[in-house]
Short mmCIF file of C-alpha atoms and ligand atoms in Angstrom, two decimals:
data_model
loop_
_atom_site.label_atom_id
_atom_site.label_comp_id
_atom_site.label_asym_id
_atom_site.label_seq_id
_atom_site.Cartn_x
_atom_site.Cartn_y
_atom_site.Cartn_z
CA MET A 1 31.27 83.28 -51.23
CA ALA A 2 27.64 82.67 -50.31
CA TYR A 3 26.01 85.59 -48.50
CA ASP A 4 22.37 86.14 -47.70
CA ARG A 5 20.59 89.46 -48.17
CA PHE A 6 21.29 90.35 -44.53
CA GLY A 7 25.04 90.03 -45.04
CA ARG A 8 25.42 86.77 -43.16
CA ARG A 9 28.16 84.58 -44.64
CA LEU A 10 26.83 81.05 -44.88
CA HIS A 11 29.79 78.78 -44.37
CA TYR A 12 28.34 75.96 -42.30
CA LEU A 13 26.38 73.14 -43.96
CA ARG A 14 24.55 70.39 -42.12
CA ILE A 15 23.85 67.35 -44.25
CA SER A 16 21.22 64.79 -43.36
CA LEU A 17 22.70 61.48 -44.48
CA THR A 18 19.45 59.60 -43.98
CA ASP A 19 16.02 60.13 -42.47
CA ARG A 20 16.23 56.63 -40.95
CA CYS A 21 17.10 55.93 -37.35
CA ASN A 22 17.70 53.08 -34.93
CA LEU A 23 15.77 54.97 -32.19
CA ARG A 24 12.37 56.64 -32.03
CA CYS A 25 12.77 59.58 -29.63
CA VAL A 26 9.38 60.87 -28.53
CA TYR A 27 10.26 64.49 -29.40
CA CYS A 28 11.53 63.59 -32.86
CA MET A 29 9.41 61.01 -34.65
CA PRO A 30 6.43 58.68 -34.19
CA GLU A 31 7.11 55.02 -33.44
CA ASP A 32 5.58 53.94 -36.77
CA MET A 33 7.55 56.52 -38.76
CA THR A 34 7.46 56.12 -42.55
CA PHE A 35 10.84 56.70 -44.20
CA MET A 36 11.55 57.97 -47.68
CA PRO A 37 12.19 55.41 -50.46
CA SER A 38 15.93 54.87 -50.95
CA ALA A 39 15.76 56.10 -54.54
CA THR A 40 14.59 59.50 -53.27
CA ALA A 41 17.61 59.91 -51.02
CA MET A 42 20.94 61.35 -52.18
CA GLN A 43 23.52 58.79 -53.26
CA ASP A 44 27.17 59.15 -52.21
CA ASP A 45 28.29 60.64 -55.53
CA GLU A 46 25.45 63.17 -55.39
CA ILE A 47 26.35 64.24 -51.87
CA LEU A 48 30.00 64.60 -52.86
CA ARG A 49 29.22 66.67 -55.91
CA LEU A 50 27.07 69.05 -53.85
CA VAL A 51 29.72 69.26 -51.11
CA ARG A 52 32.29 70.22 -53.74
CA LEU A 53 30.01 72.97 -55.07
CA PHE A 54 29.23 74.28 -51.58
CA ALA A 55 32.95 74.31 -50.78
CA GLN A 56 33.60 76.36 -53.91
CA LEU A 57 31.04 78.86 -52.57
CA GLY A 58 32.82 79.21 -49.24
CA VAL A 59 31.37 76.43 -47.08
CA ASP A 60 34.23 75.13 -44.95
CA LYS A 61 32.43 73.36 -42.14
CA ILE A 62 30.21 70.29 -42.53
CA ARG A 63 28.14 68.54 -39.90
CA LEU A 64 26.68 65.14 -40.73
CA THR A 65 23.36 64.38 -39.15
CA GLY A 66 20.03 62.74 -39.86
CA GLY A 67 18.09 60.67 -38.89
CA GLU A 68 20.97 58.69 -37.52
CA PRO A 69 24.05 59.24 -39.72
CA THR A 70 25.87 56.14 -38.46
CA VAL A 71 23.20 53.81 -39.91
CA ARG A 72 24.00 54.92 -43.46
CA ALA A 73 25.86 52.21 -45.36
CA GLY A 74 29.37 53.32 -46.29
CA VAL A 75 29.37 56.32 -43.94
CA VAL A 76 33.08 55.94 -43.12
CA GLU A 77 34.10 56.16 -46.79
CA LEU A 78 31.76 59.09 -47.26
CA VAL A 79 33.38 60.92 -44.35
CA ARG A 80 36.80 60.26 -45.87
CA ALA A 81 35.74 61.65 -49.24
CA ILE A 82 34.15 64.77 -47.71
CA HIS A 83 37.25 65.29 -45.59
CA GLU A 84 39.38 65.18 -48.74
CA THR A 85 37.24 67.76 -50.56
CA PRO A 86 39.29 70.94 -51.14
CA GLY A 87 38.07 73.78 -48.92
CA ILE A 88 36.45 71.61 -46.23
CA ARG A 89 38.22 72.48 -43.02
CA GLU A 90 36.14 70.61 -40.48
CA ILE A 91 33.74 67.69 -40.54
CA THR A 92 31.72 66.77 -37.46
CA MET A 93 28.72 64.58 -36.69
CA THR A 94 25.61 64.62 -34.52
CA THR A 95 24.72 61.09 -33.47
CA ASN A 96 22.69 59.21 -30.91
CA GLY A 97 25.90 57.32 -30.07
CA ILE A 98 24.34 53.84 -30.21
CA LEU A 99 26.83 52.57 -32.80
CA LEU A 100 29.81 54.69 -31.77
CA SER A 101 31.53 52.03 -29.69
CA ARG A 102 32.52 50.30 -32.93
CA MET A 103 32.43 53.23 -35.34
CA ALA A 104 34.23 56.00 -33.45
CA ARG A 105 37.72 54.86 -34.40
CA PRO A 106 37.13 54.27 -38.13
CA LEU A 107 35.26 57.58 -38.34
CA ALA A 108 38.09 59.43 -36.61
CA GLU A 109 40.63 57.78 -38.90
CA ALA A 110 38.57 58.85 -41.90
CA GLY A 111 38.82 62.50 -40.83
CA LEU A 112 35.86 63.12 -38.53
CA LYS A 113 36.91 65.75 -36.01
CA ARG A 114 34.30 65.75 -33.28
CA VAL A 115 30.92 64.34 -32.32
CA ASN A 116 27.87 65.69 -30.58
CA VAL A 117 26.15 62.79 -28.85
CA SER A 118 22.52 62.99 -27.80
CA LEU A 119 21.98 62.00 -24.19
CA ASP A 120 18.86 63.20 -22.42
CA THR A 121 19.16 61.33 -19.11
CA LEU A 122 21.51 59.07 -17.14
CA HIS A 123 18.61 56.90 -15.98
CA ALA A 124 18.25 53.70 -18.06
CA GLY A 125 14.45 53.48 -17.65
CA LYS A 126 13.88 57.11 -18.59
CA PHE A 127 16.28 56.73 -21.49
CA ARG A 128 14.18 53.85 -22.82
CA ARG A 129 10.98 55.85 -22.35
CA LEU A 130 12.41 58.87 -24.22
CA THR A 131 13.98 56.93 -27.08
CA ARG A 132 11.37 54.12 -27.07
CA TRP A 133 14.01 51.57 -28.14
CA GLY A 134 17.36 52.66 -26.77
CA ASP A 135 19.83 51.13 -24.33
CA LEU A 136 21.64 53.74 -22.23
CA GLU A 137 24.74 51.53 -21.88
CA ASP A 138 25.30 51.60 -25.65
CA VAL A 139 25.47 55.40 -25.61
CA LEU A 140 27.78 55.54 -22.59
CA ASP A 141 30.11 53.04 -24.29
CA GLY A 142 29.90 55.12 -27.44
CA ILE A 143 30.92 58.31 -25.63
CA GLN A 144 33.90 56.54 -24.13
CA ALA A 145 34.91 55.18 -27.54
CA ALA A 146 34.60 58.67 -29.05
CA GLU A 147 36.93 60.09 -26.43
CA GLU A 148 39.44 57.28 -26.89
CA ALA A 149 39.36 57.82 -30.65
CA GLY A 150 40.18 61.53 -30.16
CA LEU A 151 36.78 62.87 -31.27
CA GLN A 152 37.11 65.65 -28.72
CA PRO A 153 35.87 67.70 -27.05
CA VAL A 154 32.73 65.59 -26.82
CA LYS A 155 29.55 67.61 -26.70
CA LEU A 156 26.40 66.09 -25.25
CA ASN A 157 22.97 67.25 -26.41
CA ALA A 158 20.03 66.88 -24.07
CA VAL A 159 16.53 67.79 -25.20
CA VAL A 160 14.50 68.51 -22.08
CA VAL A 161 10.88 67.32 -22.02
CA ARG A 162 8.37 68.04 -19.28
CA GLY A 163 7.33 64.86 -17.52
CA TYR A 164 10.22 62.85 -18.98
CA ASN A 165 13.58 64.30 -17.96
CA GLU A 166 13.28 67.84 -16.63
CA THR A 167 14.76 66.81 -13.27
CA ASP A 168 17.67 65.01 -14.98
CA VAL A 169 19.34 68.30 -15.94
CA VAL A 170 21.01 68.21 -12.52
CA ASP A 171 22.72 64.83 -13.04
CA LEU A 172 23.70 65.78 -16.58
CA ALA A 173 25.12 69.11 -15.42
CA ARG A 174 27.10 67.27 -12.74
CA LEU A 175 28.96 65.37 -15.48
CA THR A 176 30.82 68.57 -16.34
CA LEU A 177 32.48 68.64 -12.92
CA ASN A 178 34.82 65.77 -13.76
CA HIS A 179 34.69 65.56 -17.55
CA PRO A 180 35.87 68.14 -20.08
CA TRP A 181 32.53 67.80 -21.87
CA GLN A 182 30.13 70.44 -23.01
CA VAL A 183 26.64 69.43 -21.92
CA ARG A 184 24.10 71.38 -23.92
CA PHE A 185 20.47 71.62 -22.86
CA ILE A 186 18.09 72.13 -25.75
CA GLU A 187 14.59 73.53 -25.79
CA MET A 188 12.22 71.26 -27.65
CA MET A 189 11.14 72.71 -30.99
CA PRO A 190 7.83 72.06 -32.77
CA PHE A 191 7.79 70.14 -36.06
CA ALA A 192 5.26 68.20 -38.09
CA GLY A 193 3.83 65.07 -36.51
CA ALA A 194 4.33 65.87 -32.84
CA THR A 195 3.73 69.63 -32.74
CA ASP A 196 1.15 69.58 -29.92
CA PHE A 197 3.33 67.35 -27.72
CA GLN A 198 6.39 69.48 -28.42
CA GLN A 199 4.63 72.71 -27.51
CA LEU A 200 2.86 71.32 -24.43
CA MET A 201 5.95 69.65 -22.97
CA LEU A 202 8.35 72.54 -23.57
CA VAL A 203 10.80 73.32 -20.78
CA THR A 204 12.48 76.70 -21.32
CA ALA A 205 16.19 77.34 -20.85
CA ASP A 206 15.39 79.64 -17.91
CA MET A 207 13.58 76.79 -16.15
CA MET A 208 16.47 74.39 -16.78
CA ARG A 209 18.99 76.92 -15.52
CA ALA A 210 16.94 77.63 -12.39
CA ARG A 211 16.87 73.93 -11.56
CA ILE A 212 20.63 73.57 -12.04
CA GLU A 213 21.36 76.68 -9.97
CA GLU A 214 19.09 75.42 -7.22
CA ALA A 215 21.35 72.35 -6.97
CA PHE A 216 24.79 73.89 -7.51
CA GLY A 217 24.53 77.65 -6.95
CA PRO A 218 24.98 80.37 -9.57
CA LEU A 219 26.48 79.37 -12.92
CA GLU A 220 29.50 81.32 -14.15
CA PRO A 221 29.15 82.74 -17.67
CA VAL A 222 31.86 81.66 -20.11
CA ASP A 223 33.08 84.48 -22.40
CA GLY A 224 30.75 86.94 -20.72
CA GLY A 225 27.71 84.80 -21.61
CA ARG A 226 28.18 85.35 -25.36
CA LEU A 227 26.69 82.89 -27.84
CA ASP A 228 28.99 80.09 -28.97
CA GLY A 229 27.24 78.93 -32.14
CA GLU A 230 23.71 78.41 -30.94
CA ALA A 231 24.59 77.84 -27.26
CA ARG A 232 25.06 80.28 -24.41
CA LEU A 233 27.83 78.81 -22.25
CA PHE A 234 28.29 78.60 -18.50
CA ARG A 235 30.42 76.69 -16.05
CA LEU A 236 29.83 75.21 -12.61
CA PRO A 237 32.40 76.61 -10.19
CA GLY A 238 35.60 74.55 -10.53
CA ALA A 239 34.19 72.34 -13.31
CA GLN A 240 36.29 70.86 -16.11
CA GLY A 241 33.52 71.06 -18.65
CA GLN A 242 30.87 73.57 -19.68
CA ILE A 243 27.10 73.83 -19.68
CA GLY A 244 25.28 75.29 -22.67
CA PHE A 245 21.70 76.33 -23.20
CA ILE A 246 20.16 76.29 -26.66
CA ALA A 247 17.06 78.41 -26.31
CA SER A 248 15.79 78.22 -29.89
CA VAL A 249 12.21 78.77 -28.80
CA SER A 250 12.37 81.29 -25.95
CA GLN A 251 15.48 83.29 -26.98
CA PRO A 252 16.12 82.70 -30.71
CA PHE A 253 19.65 83.28 -31.98
CA CYS A 254 18.63 83.79 -35.60
CA ALA A 255 20.72 86.93 -36.17
CA ALA A 256 23.88 84.89 -35.72
CA CYS A 257 22.74 81.94 -37.85
CA THR A 258 25.29 80.90 -40.46
CA ARG A 259 23.77 77.49 -41.14
CA LEU A 260 22.42 75.84 -44.22
CA ARG A 261 20.87 72.40 -44.27
CA LEU A 262 20.78 69.78 -46.95
CA THR A 263 17.94 67.31 -46.41
CA ALA A 264 18.44 63.60 -47.13
CA ASP A 265 16.49 64.06 -50.37
CA GLY A 266 18.77 66.85 -51.52
CA HIS A 267 16.78 69.98 -50.72
CA LEU A 268 18.57 73.05 -49.44
CA ARG A 269 16.62 74.06 -46.34
CA LEU A 270 17.18 77.70 -45.53
CA CYS A 271 15.93 77.67 -41.93
CA LEU A 272 15.28 74.66 -39.72
CA LEU A 273 11.92 76.07 -38.69
CA ARG A 274 10.67 77.45 -42.03
CA GLU A 275 9.38 75.42 -44.93
CA ASP A 276 11.22 77.29 -47.70
CA GLU A 277 13.59 74.93 -49.55
CA ALA A 278 15.38 74.71 -52.90
CA ASP A 279 15.41 71.30 -54.56
CA LEU A 280 18.97 70.66 -55.75
CA LEU A 281 18.74 66.92 -56.34
CA THR A 282 16.14 67.01 -59.14
CA PRO A 283 18.13 69.42 -61.34
CA LEU A 284 21.31 67.50 -60.51
CA ARG A 285 19.68 64.27 -61.69
CA GLU A 286 18.31 66.02 -64.77
CA GLY A 287 21.83 66.91 -65.86
CA ALA A 288 22.36 70.47 -64.56
CA SER A 289 25.92 71.73 -64.97
CA ASP A 290 28.08 72.76 -61.98
CA GLU A 291 27.54 76.39 -62.95
CA GLU A 292 23.75 75.94 -63.01
CA LEU A 293 23.76 74.21 -59.63
CA ARG A 294 26.00 76.87 -58.10
CA ARG A 295 23.61 79.53 -59.38
CA LEU A 296 20.65 77.72 -57.79
CA ILE A 297 22.50 77.55 -54.47
CA VAL A 298 23.50 81.23 -54.52
CA LYS A 299 19.96 82.30 -55.41
CA ALA A 300 18.46 80.19 -52.60
CA VAL A 301 21.00 81.32 -50.01
CA TRP A 302 20.19 84.94 -50.81
CA ARG A 303 16.60 84.43 -49.64
CA LYS A 304 17.51 82.76 -46.33
CA PRO A 305 14.94 84.18 -43.92
CA TRP A 306 15.98 86.40 -41.06
CA GLY A 307 14.59 84.01 -38.49
CA HIS A 308 11.86 81.61 -37.56
CA GLY A 309 8.25 82.46 -36.77
CA LEU A 310 7.57 80.43 -33.63
CA ALA A 311 6.63 83.54 -31.67
CA GLN A 312 3.97 84.21 -34.32
CA GLY A 313 2.71 80.62 -34.00
CA GLU A 314 4.34 79.48 -37.26
CA ALA A 315 5.79 75.97 -36.87
CA PRO A 316 6.94 73.93 -39.88
CA GLN A 317 4.42 71.27 -40.84
CA ASP A 318 6.16 69.77 -43.85
CA ARG A 319 8.85 67.63 -42.24
CA THR A 320 9.90 66.14 -38.92
CA MET A 321 13.27 67.09 -37.39
CA SER A 322 14.79 63.80 -38.53
CA GLN A 323 13.78 64.49 -42.13
CA ILE A 324 15.40 67.93 -42.16
CA GLY A 325 18.57 66.99 -40.33
CA GLY A 326 18.80 68.48 -36.85
N1 SAM B 1 20.12 60.96 -34.56
C1 SAM B 1 21.09 61.93 -34.22
C2 SAM B 1 20.93 62.39 -32.78
O1 SAM B 1 19.90 62.10 -32.18
O2 SAM B 1 21.83 63.05 -32.29
C3 SAM B 1 21.11 63.12 -35.16
C4 SAM B 1 19.81 63.66 -35.62
S1 SAM B 1 18.82 64.41 -34.36
C5 SAM B 1 17.39 64.91 -35.28
C6 SAM B 1 19.74 65.89 -34.05
C7 SAM B 1 19.44 66.59 -32.76
O3 SAM B 1 18.13 67.08 -32.79
C8 SAM B 1 19.54 65.68 -31.54
O4 SAM B 1 20.38 66.29 -30.57
C9 SAM B 1 18.12 65.61 -31.04
O5 SAM B 1 18.07 65.47 -29.66
C10 SAM B 1 17.57 66.93 -31.50
N2 SAM B 1 16.12 66.98 -31.65
C11 SAM B 1 15.29 66.07 -32.21
N3 SAM B 1 14.02 66.50 -32.16
C12 SAM B 1 14.03 67.71 -31.57
C13 SAM B 1 13.03 68.68 -31.24
N4 SAM B 1 11.76 68.46 -31.49
N5 SAM B 1 13.44 69.83 -30.66
C14 SAM B 1 14.74 70.06 -30.37
N6 SAM B 1 15.71 69.20 -30.66
C15 SAM B 1 15.37 68.04 -31.25
FE1 SF4 B 2 16.72 59.23 -34.06
FE2 SF4 B 2 18.13 61.39 -33.39
FE3 SF4 B 2 15.49 61.57 -33.91
FE4 SF4 B 2 16.27 60.34 -31.71
S1 SF4 B 2 16.59 62.50 -32.20
S2 SF4 B 2 14.74 59.58 -33.18
S3 SF4 B 2 18.13 59.41 -32.34
S4 SF4 B 2 17.04 61.05 -35.35
#
């Protein structure tokens, strides 16, 4: 089992399948983003070998992300192979939903259990402004396809950006009245490339909640307001779905963090918001044995930091969110 020095059992691995994307969200990457050369990125067999080693160390839950995981060639077969890896109990995906209308069913058949779909607004013009390239209809079709394929319960992720969509939290929250969805509002985090924008345009979870409560009245805490993963959950009175707040910046949940991240170029990232990483792909390509790789992983996991340093003004400057795998 992989434990860190604080006794946290690390059993949840997020894998960035690619740093590439078919959108250019303003809070994530610049429009003229430069992507890594394909040779630098992990190949399918390399991902599968690492997944097998992580599973042997106690990882049982995998989330595929990116970049946009659905743009990776052969993603359905990769999902199937990860699903068949002994020890992997659950495989999920975070996606922008653009390609889901045709990929939801094959992904579900390959063993994908659930999806988190990013949706920051229900207004087509604002959606285009936030994603620079996106068509809202594609995402709405994708969500429907995900539900029909059984990728449930669907969770929707909305990053809230001042001047772009802070008033849209009301419409998004309203979705939970008649859908069994979990709509999660996310505070924008600072990364390389757009750090100033991300810090200036931050809307805190308290501000989002105040706006929602102004429209609907007080939110009811779910499970006494305890954290569910990274989200604190609430419900509108009588609603089918739930509302979550992910307050990574204003109310960090680091103590409960059981996540590890594998970047698209095969580095084990110990904290989303800290630059410390262990390169696994280079030793793997240089012929390291399973035992040597496992030892590298265990050693790196041990030094997982307690939490991020945003409150001390420390934001990661080495990679964008899409390069780490959000
Ligand atoms: N392309 C997929 C998507 O958009 O869902 C997966 C990768 S994306 C980097 C993963 C999640 O990170 C998305 O929900 C996205 O909204 C969120 N995200 C991107 N940049 C962010 C930032 N600066 N702060 C907080 N969340 C961010
Ligand atoms: Fe692409 Fe997701 Fe980043 Fe948007 S948030 S640019 S969809 S990787």
